[in-house]
Coordinates of C-alpha atoms in Angstrom, one line a residue:
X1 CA 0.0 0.0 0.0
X2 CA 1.4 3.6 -0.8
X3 CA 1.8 6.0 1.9
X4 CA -0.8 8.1 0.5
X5 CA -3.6 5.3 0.4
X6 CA -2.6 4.9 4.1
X7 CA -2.8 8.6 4.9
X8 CA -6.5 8.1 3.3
X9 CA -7.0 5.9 6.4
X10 CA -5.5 8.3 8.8
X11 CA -7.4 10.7 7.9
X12 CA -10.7 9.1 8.3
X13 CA -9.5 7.4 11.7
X14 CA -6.5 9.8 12.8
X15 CA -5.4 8.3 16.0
X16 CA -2.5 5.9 16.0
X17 CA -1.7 3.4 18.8
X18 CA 1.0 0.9 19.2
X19 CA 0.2 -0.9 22.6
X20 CA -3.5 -2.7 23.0
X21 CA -3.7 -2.1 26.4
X22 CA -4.2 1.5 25.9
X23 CA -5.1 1.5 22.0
X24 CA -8.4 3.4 21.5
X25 CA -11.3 3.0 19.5
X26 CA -10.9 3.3 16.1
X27 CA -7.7 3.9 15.6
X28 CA -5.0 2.7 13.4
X29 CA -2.4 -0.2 15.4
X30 CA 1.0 -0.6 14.3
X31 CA 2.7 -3.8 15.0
X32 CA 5.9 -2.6 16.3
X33 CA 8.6 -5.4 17.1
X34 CA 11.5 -5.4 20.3
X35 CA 13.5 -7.3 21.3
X36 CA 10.7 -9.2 23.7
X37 CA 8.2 -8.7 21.9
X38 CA 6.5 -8.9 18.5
X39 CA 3.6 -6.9 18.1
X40 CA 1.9 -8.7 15.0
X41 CA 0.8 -11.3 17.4
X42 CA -1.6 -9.0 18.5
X43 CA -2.7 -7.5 15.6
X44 CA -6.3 -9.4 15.9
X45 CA -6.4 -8.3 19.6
X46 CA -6.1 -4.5 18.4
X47 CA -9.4 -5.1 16.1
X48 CA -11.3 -7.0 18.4
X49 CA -10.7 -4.2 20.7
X50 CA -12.0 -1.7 18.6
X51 CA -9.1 -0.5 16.4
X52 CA -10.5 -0.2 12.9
X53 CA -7.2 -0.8 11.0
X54 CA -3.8 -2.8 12.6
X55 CA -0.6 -2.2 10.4
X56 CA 1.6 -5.7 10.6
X57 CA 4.7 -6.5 9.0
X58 CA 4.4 -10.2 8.5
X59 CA 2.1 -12.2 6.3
X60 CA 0.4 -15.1 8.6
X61 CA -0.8 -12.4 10.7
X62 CA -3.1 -10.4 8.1
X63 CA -6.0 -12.1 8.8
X64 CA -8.5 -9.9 8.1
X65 CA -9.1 -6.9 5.3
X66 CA -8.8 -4.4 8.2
X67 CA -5.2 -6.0 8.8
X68 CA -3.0 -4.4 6.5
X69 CA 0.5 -6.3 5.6
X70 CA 3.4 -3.7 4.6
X71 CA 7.4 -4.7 4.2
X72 CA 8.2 -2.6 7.6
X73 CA 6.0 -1.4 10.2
X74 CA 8.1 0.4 11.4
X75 CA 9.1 2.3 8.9
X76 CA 5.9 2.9 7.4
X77 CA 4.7 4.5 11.0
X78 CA 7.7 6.7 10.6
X79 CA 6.9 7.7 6.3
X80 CA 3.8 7.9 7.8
X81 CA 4.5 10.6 10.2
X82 CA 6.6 12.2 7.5
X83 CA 3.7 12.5 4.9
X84 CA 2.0 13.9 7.6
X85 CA 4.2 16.7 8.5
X86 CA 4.4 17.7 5.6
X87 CA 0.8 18.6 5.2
X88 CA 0.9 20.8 8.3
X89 CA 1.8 24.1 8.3
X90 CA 2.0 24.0 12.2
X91 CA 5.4 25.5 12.7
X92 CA 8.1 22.2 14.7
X93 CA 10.5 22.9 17.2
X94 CA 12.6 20.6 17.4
X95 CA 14.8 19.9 20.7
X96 CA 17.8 18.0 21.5
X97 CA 20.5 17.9 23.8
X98 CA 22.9 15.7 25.9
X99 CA 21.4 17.5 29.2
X100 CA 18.0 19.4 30.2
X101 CA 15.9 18.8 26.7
X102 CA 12.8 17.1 29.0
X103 CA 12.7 20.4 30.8
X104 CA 13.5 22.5 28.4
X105 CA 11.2 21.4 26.8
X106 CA 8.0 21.5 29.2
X107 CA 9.2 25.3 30.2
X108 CA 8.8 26.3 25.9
X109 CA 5.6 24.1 26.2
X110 CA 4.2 26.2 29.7
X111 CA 5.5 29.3 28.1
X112 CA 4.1 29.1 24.8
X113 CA 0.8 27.7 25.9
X114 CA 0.1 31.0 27.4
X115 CA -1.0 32.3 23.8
X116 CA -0.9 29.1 21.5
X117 CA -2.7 26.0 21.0
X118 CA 0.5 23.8 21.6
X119 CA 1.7 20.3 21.2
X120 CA 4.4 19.1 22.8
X121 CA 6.4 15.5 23.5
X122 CA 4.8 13.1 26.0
X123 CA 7.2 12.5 29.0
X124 CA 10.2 11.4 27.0
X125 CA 9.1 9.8 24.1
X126 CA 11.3 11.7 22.2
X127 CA 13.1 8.4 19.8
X128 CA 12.3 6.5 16.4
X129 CA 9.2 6.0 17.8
X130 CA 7.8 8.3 20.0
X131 CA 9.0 11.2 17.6
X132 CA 6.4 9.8 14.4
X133 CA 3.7 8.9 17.3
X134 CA 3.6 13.0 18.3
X135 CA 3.7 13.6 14.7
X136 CA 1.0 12.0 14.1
X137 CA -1.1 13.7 17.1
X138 CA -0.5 17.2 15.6
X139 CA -3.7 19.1 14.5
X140 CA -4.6 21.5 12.1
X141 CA -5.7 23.5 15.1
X142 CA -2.3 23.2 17.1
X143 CA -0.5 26.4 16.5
X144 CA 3.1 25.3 17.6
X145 CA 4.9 21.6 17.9
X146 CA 7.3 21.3 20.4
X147 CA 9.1 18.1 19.6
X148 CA 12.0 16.4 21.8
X149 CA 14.5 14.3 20.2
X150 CA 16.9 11.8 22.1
X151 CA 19.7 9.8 20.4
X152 CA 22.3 7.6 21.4
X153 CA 23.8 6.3 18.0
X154 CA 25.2 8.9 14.8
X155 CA 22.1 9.1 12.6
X156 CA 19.2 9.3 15.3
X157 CA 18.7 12.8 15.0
X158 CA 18.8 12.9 11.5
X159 CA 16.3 10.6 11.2
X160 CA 14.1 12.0 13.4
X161 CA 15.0 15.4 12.0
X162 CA 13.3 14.1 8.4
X163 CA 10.6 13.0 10.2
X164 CA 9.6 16.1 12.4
X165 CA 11.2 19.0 9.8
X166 CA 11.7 21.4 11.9
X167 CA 11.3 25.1 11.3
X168 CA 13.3 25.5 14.4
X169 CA 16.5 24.1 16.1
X170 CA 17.6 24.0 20.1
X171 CA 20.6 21.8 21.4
X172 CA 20.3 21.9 24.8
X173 CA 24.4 21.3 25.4
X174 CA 26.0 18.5 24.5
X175 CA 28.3 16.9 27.3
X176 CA 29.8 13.4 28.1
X177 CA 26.7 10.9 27.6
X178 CA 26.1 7.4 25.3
X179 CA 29.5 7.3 24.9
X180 CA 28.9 3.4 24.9
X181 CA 26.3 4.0 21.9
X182 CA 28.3 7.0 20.0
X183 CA 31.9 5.7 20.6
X184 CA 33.5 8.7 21.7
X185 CA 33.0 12.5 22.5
X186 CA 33.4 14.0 19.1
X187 CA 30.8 11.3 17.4
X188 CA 28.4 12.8 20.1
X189 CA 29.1 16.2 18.3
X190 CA 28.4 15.0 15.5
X191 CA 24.8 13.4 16.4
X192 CA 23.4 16.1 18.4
X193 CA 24.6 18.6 15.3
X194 CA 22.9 16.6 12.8
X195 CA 19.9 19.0 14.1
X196 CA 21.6 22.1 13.0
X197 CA 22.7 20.2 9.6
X198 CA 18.8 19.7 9.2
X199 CA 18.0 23.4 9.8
X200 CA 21.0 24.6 7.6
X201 CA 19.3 22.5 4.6
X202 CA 16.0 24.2 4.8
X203 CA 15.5 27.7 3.4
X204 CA 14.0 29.5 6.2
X205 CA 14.9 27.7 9.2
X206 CA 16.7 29.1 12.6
X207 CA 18.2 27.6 15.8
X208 CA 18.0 29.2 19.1
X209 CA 21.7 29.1 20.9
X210 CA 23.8 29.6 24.2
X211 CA 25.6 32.1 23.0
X212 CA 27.5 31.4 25.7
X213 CA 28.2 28.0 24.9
X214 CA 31.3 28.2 21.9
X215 CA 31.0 24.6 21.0
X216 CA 27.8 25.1 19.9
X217 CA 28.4 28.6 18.5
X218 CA 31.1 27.0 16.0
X219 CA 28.7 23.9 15.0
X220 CA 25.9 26.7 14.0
X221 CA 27.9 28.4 11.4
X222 CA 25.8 29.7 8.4
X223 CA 22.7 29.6 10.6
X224 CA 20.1 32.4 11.2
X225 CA 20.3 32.4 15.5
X226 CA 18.4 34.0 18.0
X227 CA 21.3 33.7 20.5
X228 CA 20.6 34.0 24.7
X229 CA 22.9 34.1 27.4
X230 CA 24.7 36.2 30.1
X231 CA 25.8 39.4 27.8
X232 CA 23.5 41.8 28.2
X233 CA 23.3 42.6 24.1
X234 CA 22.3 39.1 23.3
X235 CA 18.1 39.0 22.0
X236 CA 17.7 37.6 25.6
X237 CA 20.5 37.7 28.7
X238 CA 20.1 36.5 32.2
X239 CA 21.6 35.6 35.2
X240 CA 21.3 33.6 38.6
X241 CA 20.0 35.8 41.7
X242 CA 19.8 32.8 44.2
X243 CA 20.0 29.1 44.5
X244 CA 18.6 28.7 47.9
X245 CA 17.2 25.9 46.8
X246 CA 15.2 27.3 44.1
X247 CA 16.6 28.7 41.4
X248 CA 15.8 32.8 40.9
X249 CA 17.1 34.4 38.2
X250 CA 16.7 37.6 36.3
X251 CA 16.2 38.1 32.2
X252 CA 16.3 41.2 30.1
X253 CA 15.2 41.6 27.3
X254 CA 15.5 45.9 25.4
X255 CA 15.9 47.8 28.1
X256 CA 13.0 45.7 30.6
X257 CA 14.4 43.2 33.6
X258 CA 12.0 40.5 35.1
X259 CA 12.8 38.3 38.3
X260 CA 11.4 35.5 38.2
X261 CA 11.5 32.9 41.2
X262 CA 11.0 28.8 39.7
X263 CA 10.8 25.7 41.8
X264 CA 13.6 24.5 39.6
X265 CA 16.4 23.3 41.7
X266 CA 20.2 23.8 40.3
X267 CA 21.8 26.8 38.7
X268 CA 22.2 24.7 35.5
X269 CA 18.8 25.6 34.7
X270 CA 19.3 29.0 34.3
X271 CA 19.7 28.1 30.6
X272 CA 16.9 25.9 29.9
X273 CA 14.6 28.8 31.3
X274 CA 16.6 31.4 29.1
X275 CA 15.9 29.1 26.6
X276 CA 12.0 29.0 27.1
X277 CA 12.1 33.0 27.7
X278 CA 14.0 33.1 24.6
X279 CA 11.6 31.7 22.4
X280 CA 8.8 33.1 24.4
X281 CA 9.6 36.6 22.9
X282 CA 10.6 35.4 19.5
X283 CA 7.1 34.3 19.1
X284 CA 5.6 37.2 20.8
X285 CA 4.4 36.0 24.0
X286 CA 4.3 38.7 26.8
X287 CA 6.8 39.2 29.3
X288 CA 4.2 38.3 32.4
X289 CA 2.6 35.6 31.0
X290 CA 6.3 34.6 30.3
X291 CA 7.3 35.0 34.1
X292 CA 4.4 33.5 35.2
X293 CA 4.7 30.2 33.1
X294 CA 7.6 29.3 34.4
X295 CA 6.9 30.5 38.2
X296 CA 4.4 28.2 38.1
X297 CA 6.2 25.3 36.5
X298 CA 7.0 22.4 38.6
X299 CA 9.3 19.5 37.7
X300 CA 8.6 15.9 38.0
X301 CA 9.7 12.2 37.2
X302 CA 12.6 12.6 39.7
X303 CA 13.9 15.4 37.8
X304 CA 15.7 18.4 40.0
X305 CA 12.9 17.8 42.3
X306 CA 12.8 19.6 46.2
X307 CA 11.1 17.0 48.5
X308 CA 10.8 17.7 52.2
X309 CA 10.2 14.8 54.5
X310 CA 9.7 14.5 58.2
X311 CA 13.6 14.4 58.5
X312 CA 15.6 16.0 55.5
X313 CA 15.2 18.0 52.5
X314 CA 15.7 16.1 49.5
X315 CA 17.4 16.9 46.0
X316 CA 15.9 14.4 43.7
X317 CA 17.4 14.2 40.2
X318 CA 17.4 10.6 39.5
X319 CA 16.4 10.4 36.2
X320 CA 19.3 10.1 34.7
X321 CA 23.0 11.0 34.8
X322 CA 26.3 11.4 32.9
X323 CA 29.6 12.8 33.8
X324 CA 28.5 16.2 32.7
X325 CA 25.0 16.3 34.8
X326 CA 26.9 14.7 37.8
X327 CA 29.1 17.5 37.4
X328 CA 26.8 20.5 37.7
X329 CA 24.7 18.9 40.6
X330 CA 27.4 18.5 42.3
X331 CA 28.9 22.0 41.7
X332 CA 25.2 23.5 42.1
X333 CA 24.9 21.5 45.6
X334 CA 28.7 22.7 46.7
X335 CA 27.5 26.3 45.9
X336 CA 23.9 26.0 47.8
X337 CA 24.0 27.4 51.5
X338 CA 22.3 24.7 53.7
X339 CA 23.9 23.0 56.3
X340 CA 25.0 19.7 56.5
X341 CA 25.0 18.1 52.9
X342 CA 24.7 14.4 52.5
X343 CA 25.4 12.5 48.7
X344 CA 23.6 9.5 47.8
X345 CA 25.0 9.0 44.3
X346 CA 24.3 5.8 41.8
X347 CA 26.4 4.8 38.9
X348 CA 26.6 6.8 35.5
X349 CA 25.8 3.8 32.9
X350 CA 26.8 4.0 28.9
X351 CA 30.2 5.2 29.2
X352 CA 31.9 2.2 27.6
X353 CA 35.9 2.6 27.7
X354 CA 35.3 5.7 30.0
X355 CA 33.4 4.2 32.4
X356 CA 36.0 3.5 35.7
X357 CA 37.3 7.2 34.6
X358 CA 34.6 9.1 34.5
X359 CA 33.4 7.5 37.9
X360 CA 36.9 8.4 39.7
X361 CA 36.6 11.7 38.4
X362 CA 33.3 12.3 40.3
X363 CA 35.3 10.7 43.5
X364 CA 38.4 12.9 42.8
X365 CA 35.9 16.4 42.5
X366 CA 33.7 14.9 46.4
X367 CA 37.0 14.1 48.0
X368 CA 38.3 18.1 47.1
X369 CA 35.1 19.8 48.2
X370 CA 33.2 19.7 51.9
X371 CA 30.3 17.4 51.9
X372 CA 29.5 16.2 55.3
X373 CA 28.6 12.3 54.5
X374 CA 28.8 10.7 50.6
X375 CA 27.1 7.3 49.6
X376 CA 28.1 5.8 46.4
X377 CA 25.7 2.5 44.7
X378 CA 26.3 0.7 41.9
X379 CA 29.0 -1.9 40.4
X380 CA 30.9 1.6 38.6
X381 CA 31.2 3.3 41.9
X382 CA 32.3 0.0 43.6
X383 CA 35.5 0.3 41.6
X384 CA 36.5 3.5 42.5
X385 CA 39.2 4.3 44.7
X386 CA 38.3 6.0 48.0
X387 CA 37.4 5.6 51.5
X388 CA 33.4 6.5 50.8
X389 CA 31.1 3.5 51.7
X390 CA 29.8 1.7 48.3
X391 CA 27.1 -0.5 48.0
X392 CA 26.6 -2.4 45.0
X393 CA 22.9 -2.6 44.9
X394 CA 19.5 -0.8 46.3
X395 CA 18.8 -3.5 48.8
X396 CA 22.2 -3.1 50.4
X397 CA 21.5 0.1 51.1
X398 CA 18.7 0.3 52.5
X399 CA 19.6 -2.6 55.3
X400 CA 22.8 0.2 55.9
X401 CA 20.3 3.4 56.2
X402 CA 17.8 1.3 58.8
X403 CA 20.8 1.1 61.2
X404 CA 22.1 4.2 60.3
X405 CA 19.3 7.0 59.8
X406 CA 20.2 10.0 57.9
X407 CA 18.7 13.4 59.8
X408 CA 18.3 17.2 59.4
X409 CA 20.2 17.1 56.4
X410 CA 20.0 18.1 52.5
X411 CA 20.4 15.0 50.6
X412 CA 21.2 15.2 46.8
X413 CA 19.9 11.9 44.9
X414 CA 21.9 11.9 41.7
X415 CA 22.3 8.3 39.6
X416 CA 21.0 7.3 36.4
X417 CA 17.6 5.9 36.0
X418 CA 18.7 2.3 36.0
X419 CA 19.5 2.3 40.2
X420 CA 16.6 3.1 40.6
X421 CA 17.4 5.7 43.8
X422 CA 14.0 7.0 44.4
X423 CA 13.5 3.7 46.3
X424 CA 15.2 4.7 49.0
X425 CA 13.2 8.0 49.5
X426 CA 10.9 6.3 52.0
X427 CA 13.9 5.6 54.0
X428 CA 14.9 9.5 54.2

């Protein structure tokens, strides 16, 4: 079947599922394959349940003349996605990043929304799949697409890039992360930039940048910008006013300043917020409505988190974490002034060769700054030489803090999403 008898379909039944515990009624169901999985087996399921079409990818299973057999599903979700972008004239954002793009992305989301009809990403379903499925929910009626994009091997981003086509371009930053995936540091340069190759390639299209950041300012050569940052001449400039915890910063924009106090935790999040200010006022939204967006923005999914319990003040950002998000928690937690800070820090995973490095580093940096207890969990951290107590697992842990209690202290939870810290909350 061509794409454009498909699209036929979609229009008539435009929702698109690919799960059929949560597909609804009378939508299309893509039979999506992993590597536990193989969703053509429940390609009858999905019609039984109400799904009027279900896309499979292997002939036994097309059953029925509502079960439509293509070479790829796949791919045809994702040429799907494309023909459909390309009937929109919804403008795309399109966001990526080693660090920050989740909420960078909800603040441009919560921003915009003051004066749009926007559609954003889901949570993080920012991949070769999540990327087509938002696609695909986009409306004639939604004004702007905010649309994340994650990677973790060269070509991901320019995949997803000929998918989405965006109008617009934001990397985030790009740090030490996937090294396992990419292969080294400068093959992650060349991933996240495949964005700004995709925005160079189109006619009108422009990137918002750290102007501040010179990595990024190189990669964006022969690109229209709209550049933020701490220099006051820049189309948007900030800076930090407190970090106690909550971030408060300032941003001026002509000759008007606005202070505007989050419940963001971490100086590092001075640009993501610059970031959604930025574009704010590129796309005319007003400088309250701005302030008040993100005022009234509140992180979640373990993400720079401020939880107070009935014996310690907690820093959650267990979502995930690389050498260069370990790095500026740790750096925004030496700088905060509370008393008596406590680490609780989990393996970094996907480093490959740099793996027992990159861990001793973050050892080295603890052992030459004043923390007054550190924890380290995980099989990377168990390596690592110093004196610190190391547990290799969650379970171990948590036997250690019911004999010894942690109290009136802030605690920063930092690890990546596979330690699965936040089950130790309970305990603090």
């Amino acid at each position: 079947m061509e794409i454009s008898e498909l699209y036929k379909i979609y229009k008539q039944y435009p929702e698109v599922s690919t799960d059929t515990r949560n597909a609804p009624k009378e939508s299309i169901f893509f039979a999506l394959k992993g590597a536990n999985f193989n969703g053509n087996e429940y390609a009858e399921k999905a019609v039984d349940r109400g799904c009027s079409y279900a896309i499979v990818d292997e002939a036994k299973y097309a059953t029925r003349p509502n079960i439509i057999l293509v070479e790829n599903a796949l791919e045809t979700l994702q040429e799907l996605a494309k023909h459909h972008r390309k009937q929109l004239k919804t403008p795309v954002i399109g966001i990526t990043g080693t660090n920050g793009k989740t909420t960078t992305k909800e603040l441009i989301t919560a921003v915009l929304s003051q004066e749009y009809n926007v559609i954003s990403t889901v949570g993080n379903l920012n991949n070769h799949i999540g990327v087509p499925l938002t696609i695909l929910r986009i409306k004639k009626e939604h004004e702007v697409a905010v649309i994340e994009m994650g990677a973790s091997h060269i070509g991901e981003i320019k995949l997803l890039s000929e998918i989405a086509q965006p109008n617009y371009g934001l990397i985030t930053n790009i740090g030490h992360a996937h090294i396992e995936g990419f292969g080294s540091y400068e093959n992650v340069i060349k991933a996240k930039g495949e964005l700004y190759d995709y925005i160079r390639s189109t006619r009108d299209g422009k990137i918002f940048i750290d102007f501040d950041n010179s990595l990024l300012r190189e990669m964006a050569e022969g690109i229209t910008s709209i550049d933020y940052g701490f220099e006051e001449d820049l189309f948007v400039s900030g800076k930090v006013i407190s970090i106690r915890p909550y971030l408060v910063f300032e941003w001026k924009f002509g000759n008007k300043r606005n202070k505007v106090k989050t419940k963001l935790i971490g100086e590092y999040n001075l640009m993501n917020t610059l970031a959604a200010v930025t574009i704010g006022k590129y796309m005319g939204v007003k400088a309250p409505l701005i302030c008040k967006a993100i005022e009234d923005y509140e992180p979640t999914n373990n993400r720079s988190q401020l939880k107070e319990t009935d014996r310690n003040m907690l820093i959650i950002d267990a979502y995930n974490a690389n050498p260069t998000s370990m790095h500026a928690a740790l750096e925004n937690f030496d700088h905060m002034d509370v008393s008596r800070k406590v680490l609780i820090l989990g393996d970094m995973k996907e480093l490959g060769p740099d793996t027992d490095m990159e861990h001793q580093k973050v050892a080295d940096y603890i052992s030459n700054h004043s923390f007054d207890k550190v924890i380290f969990i995980g099989d990377n951290f168990s390596r690592v030489n110093t004196n610190y107590p190391r547990f290799r697992d969650m379970e171990s842990l948590k036997d250690y803090l019911t004999v010894n209690p942690i109290e009136d202290s802030y605690i920063l939870l930092k690890g990546s999403r596979g330690i699965q810290l936040e089950k130790c909350i309970d305990m603090l």
